[in-house]
Each structure stands twice: as structure tokens, then as C-alpha cells.
mmCIF file of C-alpha atoms in Angstrom:
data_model
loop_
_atom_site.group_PDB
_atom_site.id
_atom_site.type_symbol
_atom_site.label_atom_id
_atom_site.label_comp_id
_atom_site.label_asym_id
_atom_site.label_seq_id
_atom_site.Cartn_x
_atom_site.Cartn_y
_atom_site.Cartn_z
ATOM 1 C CA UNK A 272 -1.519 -0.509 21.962
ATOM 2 C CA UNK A 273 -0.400 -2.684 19.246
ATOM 3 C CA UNK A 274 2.341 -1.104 16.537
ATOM 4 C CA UNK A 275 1.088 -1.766 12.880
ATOM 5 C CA UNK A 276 2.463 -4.133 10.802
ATOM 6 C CA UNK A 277 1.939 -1.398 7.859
ATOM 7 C CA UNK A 278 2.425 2.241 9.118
ATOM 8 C CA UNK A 279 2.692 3.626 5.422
ATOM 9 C CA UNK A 280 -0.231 1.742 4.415
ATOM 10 C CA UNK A 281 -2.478 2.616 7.275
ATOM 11 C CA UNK A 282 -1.161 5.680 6.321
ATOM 12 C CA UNK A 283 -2.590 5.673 3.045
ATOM 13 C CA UNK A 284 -5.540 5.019 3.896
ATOM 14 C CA UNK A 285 -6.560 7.313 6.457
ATOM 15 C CA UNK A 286 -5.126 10.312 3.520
ATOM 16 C CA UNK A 287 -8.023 8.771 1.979
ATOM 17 C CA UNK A 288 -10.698 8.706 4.373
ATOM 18 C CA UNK A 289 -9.508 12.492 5.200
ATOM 19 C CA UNK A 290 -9.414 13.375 0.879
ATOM 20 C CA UNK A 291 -13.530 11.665 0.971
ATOM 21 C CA UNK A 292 -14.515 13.953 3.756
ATOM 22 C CA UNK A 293 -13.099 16.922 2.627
ATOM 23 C CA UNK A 294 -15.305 19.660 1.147
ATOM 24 C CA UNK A 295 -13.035 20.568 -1.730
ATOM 25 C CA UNK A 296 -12.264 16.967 -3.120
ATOM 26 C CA UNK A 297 -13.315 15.960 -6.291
ATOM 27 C CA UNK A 298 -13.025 12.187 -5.808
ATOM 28 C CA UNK A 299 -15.443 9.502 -7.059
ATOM 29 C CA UNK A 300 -17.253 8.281 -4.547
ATOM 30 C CA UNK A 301 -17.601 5.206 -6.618
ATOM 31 C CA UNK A 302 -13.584 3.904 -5.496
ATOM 32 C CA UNK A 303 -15.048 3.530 -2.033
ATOM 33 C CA UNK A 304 -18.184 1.782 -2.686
ATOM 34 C CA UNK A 305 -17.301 -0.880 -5.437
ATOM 35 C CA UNK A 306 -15.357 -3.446 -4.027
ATOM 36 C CA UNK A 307 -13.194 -4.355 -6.795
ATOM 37 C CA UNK A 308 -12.679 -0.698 -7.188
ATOM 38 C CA UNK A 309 -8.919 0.534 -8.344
ATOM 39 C CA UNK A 310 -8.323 1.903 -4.728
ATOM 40 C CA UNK A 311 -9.008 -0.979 -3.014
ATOM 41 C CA UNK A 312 -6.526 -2.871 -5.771
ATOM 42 C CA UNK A 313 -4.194 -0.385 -4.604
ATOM 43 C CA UNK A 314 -4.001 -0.531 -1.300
ATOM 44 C CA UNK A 315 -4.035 -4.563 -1.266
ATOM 45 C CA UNK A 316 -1.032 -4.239 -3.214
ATOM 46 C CA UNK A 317 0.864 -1.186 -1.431
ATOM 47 C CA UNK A 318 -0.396 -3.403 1.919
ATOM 48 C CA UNK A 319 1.695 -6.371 0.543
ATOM 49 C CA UNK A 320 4.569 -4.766 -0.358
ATOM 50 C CA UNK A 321 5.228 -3.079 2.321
ATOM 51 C CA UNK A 322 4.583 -6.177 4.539
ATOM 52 C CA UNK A 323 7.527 -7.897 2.392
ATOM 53 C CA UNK A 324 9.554 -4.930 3.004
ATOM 54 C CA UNK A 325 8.668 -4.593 6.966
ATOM 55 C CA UNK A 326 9.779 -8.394 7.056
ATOM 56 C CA UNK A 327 13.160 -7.544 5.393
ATOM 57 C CA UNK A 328 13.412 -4.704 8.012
ATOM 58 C CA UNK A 329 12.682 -7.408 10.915
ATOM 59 C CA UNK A 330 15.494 -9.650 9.711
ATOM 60 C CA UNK A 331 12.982 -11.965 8.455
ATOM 61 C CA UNK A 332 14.268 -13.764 4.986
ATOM 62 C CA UNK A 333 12.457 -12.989 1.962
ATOM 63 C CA UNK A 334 12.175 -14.972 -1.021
ATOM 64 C CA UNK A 335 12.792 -13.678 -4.463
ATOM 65 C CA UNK A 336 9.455 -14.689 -5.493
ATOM 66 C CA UNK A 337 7.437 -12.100 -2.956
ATOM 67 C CA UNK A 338 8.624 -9.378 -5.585
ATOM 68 C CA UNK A 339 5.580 -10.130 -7.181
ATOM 69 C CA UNK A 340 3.610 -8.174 -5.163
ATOM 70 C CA UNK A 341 5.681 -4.861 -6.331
ATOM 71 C CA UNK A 342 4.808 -5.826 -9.636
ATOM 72 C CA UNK A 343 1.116 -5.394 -9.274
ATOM 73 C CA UNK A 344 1.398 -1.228 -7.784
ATOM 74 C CA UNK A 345 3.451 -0.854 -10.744
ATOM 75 C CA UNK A 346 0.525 -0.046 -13.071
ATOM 76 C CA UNK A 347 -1.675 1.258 -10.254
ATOM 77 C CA UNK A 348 -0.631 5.168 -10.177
ATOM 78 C CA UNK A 349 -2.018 5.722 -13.824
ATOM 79 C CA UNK A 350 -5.335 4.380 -13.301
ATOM 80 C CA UNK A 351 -5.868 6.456 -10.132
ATOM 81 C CA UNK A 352 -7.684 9.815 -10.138
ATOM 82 C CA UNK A 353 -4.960 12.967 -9.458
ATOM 83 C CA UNK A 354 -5.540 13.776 -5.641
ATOM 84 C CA UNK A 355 -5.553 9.617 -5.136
ATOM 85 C CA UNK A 356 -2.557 9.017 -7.513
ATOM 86 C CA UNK A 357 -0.189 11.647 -5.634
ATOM 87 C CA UNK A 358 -0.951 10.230 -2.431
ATOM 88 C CA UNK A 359 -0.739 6.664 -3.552
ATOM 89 C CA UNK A 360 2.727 7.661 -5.146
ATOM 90 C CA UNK A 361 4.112 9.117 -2.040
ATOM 91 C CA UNK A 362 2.938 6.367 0.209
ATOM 92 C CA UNK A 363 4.764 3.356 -2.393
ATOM 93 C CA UNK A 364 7.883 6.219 -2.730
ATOM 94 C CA UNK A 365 8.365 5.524 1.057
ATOM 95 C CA UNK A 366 8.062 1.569 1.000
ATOM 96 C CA UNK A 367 10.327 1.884 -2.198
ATOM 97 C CA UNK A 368 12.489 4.277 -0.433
ATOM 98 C CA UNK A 369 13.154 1.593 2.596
ATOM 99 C CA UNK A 370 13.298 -0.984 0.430
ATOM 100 C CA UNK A 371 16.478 0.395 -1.256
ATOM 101 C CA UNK A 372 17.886 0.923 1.995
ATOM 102 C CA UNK A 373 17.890 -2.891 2.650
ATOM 103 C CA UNK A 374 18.840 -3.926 -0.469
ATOM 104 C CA UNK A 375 21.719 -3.905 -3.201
ATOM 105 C CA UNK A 376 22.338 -4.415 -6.606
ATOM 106 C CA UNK A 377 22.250 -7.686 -7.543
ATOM 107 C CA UNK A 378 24.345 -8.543 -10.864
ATOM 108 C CA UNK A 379 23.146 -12.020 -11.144
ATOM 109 C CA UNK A 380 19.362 -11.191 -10.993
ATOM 110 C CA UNK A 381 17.447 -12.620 -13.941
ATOM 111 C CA UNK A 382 17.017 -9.872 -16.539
ATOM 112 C CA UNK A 383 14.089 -9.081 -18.969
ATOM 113 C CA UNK A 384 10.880 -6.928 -17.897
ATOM 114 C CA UNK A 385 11.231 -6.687 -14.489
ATOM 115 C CA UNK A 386 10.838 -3.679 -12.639
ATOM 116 C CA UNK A 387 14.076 -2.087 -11.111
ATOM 117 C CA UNK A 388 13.539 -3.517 -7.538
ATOM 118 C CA UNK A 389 14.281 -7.722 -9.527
ATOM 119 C CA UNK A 390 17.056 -5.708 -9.695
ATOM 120 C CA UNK A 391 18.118 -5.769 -5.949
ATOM 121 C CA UNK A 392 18.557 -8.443 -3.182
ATOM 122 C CA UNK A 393 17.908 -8.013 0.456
ATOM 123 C CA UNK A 394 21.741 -7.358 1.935
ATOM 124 C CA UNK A 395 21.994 -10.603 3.742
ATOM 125 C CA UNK A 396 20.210 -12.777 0.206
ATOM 126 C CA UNK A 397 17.403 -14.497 -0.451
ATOM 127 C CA UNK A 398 15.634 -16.910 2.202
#
């Protein structure tokens, strides 16, 4: 059997499909059935960033530019209902979690907006 390419995000989802079925949730059943629903916004995003921080993890260079993706979960965690928004924020905590673990400060990063992780570069630089 084939290893994932997205453990936390796989993850993720199958919290969800286990929070839907359960008899106690109070989800709407509207963030699985609209396609452009929040949830599925969330997990595209949580599915990319982890995939640029799984590529880090596989010595695979990373481009400054795939940050991106981290910037669009950023927003995410507000707009999700309670039950989704705690397991949506423990799933990116992990991906954010490894991602620190490859990474370091990096003084010359451009500043402005950005989210703390423009902040970092992958320990061996950019690709």
C-alpha cells in the first residue's frame, strides 16, 4: 500500500467524515454538499501546504513563492464552525509545527504583511 503524500491532511479529513457521522455534532451539513463550501477551501489549502512542506522534508527545493499557499489557511480558522475550526487548527498546527523544524529565520526576507512563516527559509535555501 501506497504512503500518502499528505498524512495530516488525509487526516483532516477523515476527523471530518467521523465529526458528520457522529450523533452529537452540530455541523452544517451544507460544508459538505456545496462545493465551493469553506471546508472544502480549507482543506485545498491545508492539502497544499503541507505538500510544500512534505517536499521540504524530502529534500526537494522549494521556492519562496510556494508560501503562497500558507497564506490562503491563514484566514480559514475564523470562518469555520467551532468543532471544524479546532480540528482544522490542530491539523495546520502540525504542518506549521514541521515546517519550523525545517526552516530558520531568515533576516533578509522581504518584510511587510506577510505571515510569520515569509519569515523563514528552508535550512539548505530557496530552490
Amino acid at each position: 500500500m501506497r504512503q500518502s503524500e499528505t498524512p495530516v491532511t488525509d487526516g483532516f479529513e477523515q476527523a471530518m467524515e467521523a465529526l458528520r457521522r457522529a450523533p452529537y455534532g452540530e455541523v452544517d451539513e451544507a460544508l459538505w454538499e456545496v462545493e465551493g463550501s469553506v471546508l472544502r477551501e480549507a482543506r485545498g489549502h491545508l492539502e497544499a501546504w503541507e505538500r510544500v512542506v512534505r517536499g521540504l522534508e524530502a529534500g526537494r527545493g522549494a521556492a519562496r513563492g510556494e508560501l503562497v499557499c500558507r497564506d490562503g489557511v491563514a484566514g480559514l480558522v475564523r470562518r469555520l464552525p467551532g468543532p471544524v475550526a479546532e480540528l482544522f487548527g490542530e491539523s495546520l498546527g502540525e504542518v506549521d509545527g514541521r515546517y519550523i523544524e525545517l526552516t530558520v529565520e531568515d533576516a533578509a526576507a522581504p518584510g511587510g504583511a506577510g505571515g510569520w512563516w515569509w519569515g523563514r527559509r528552508p535550512r539548505a535555501g530557496w530552490a
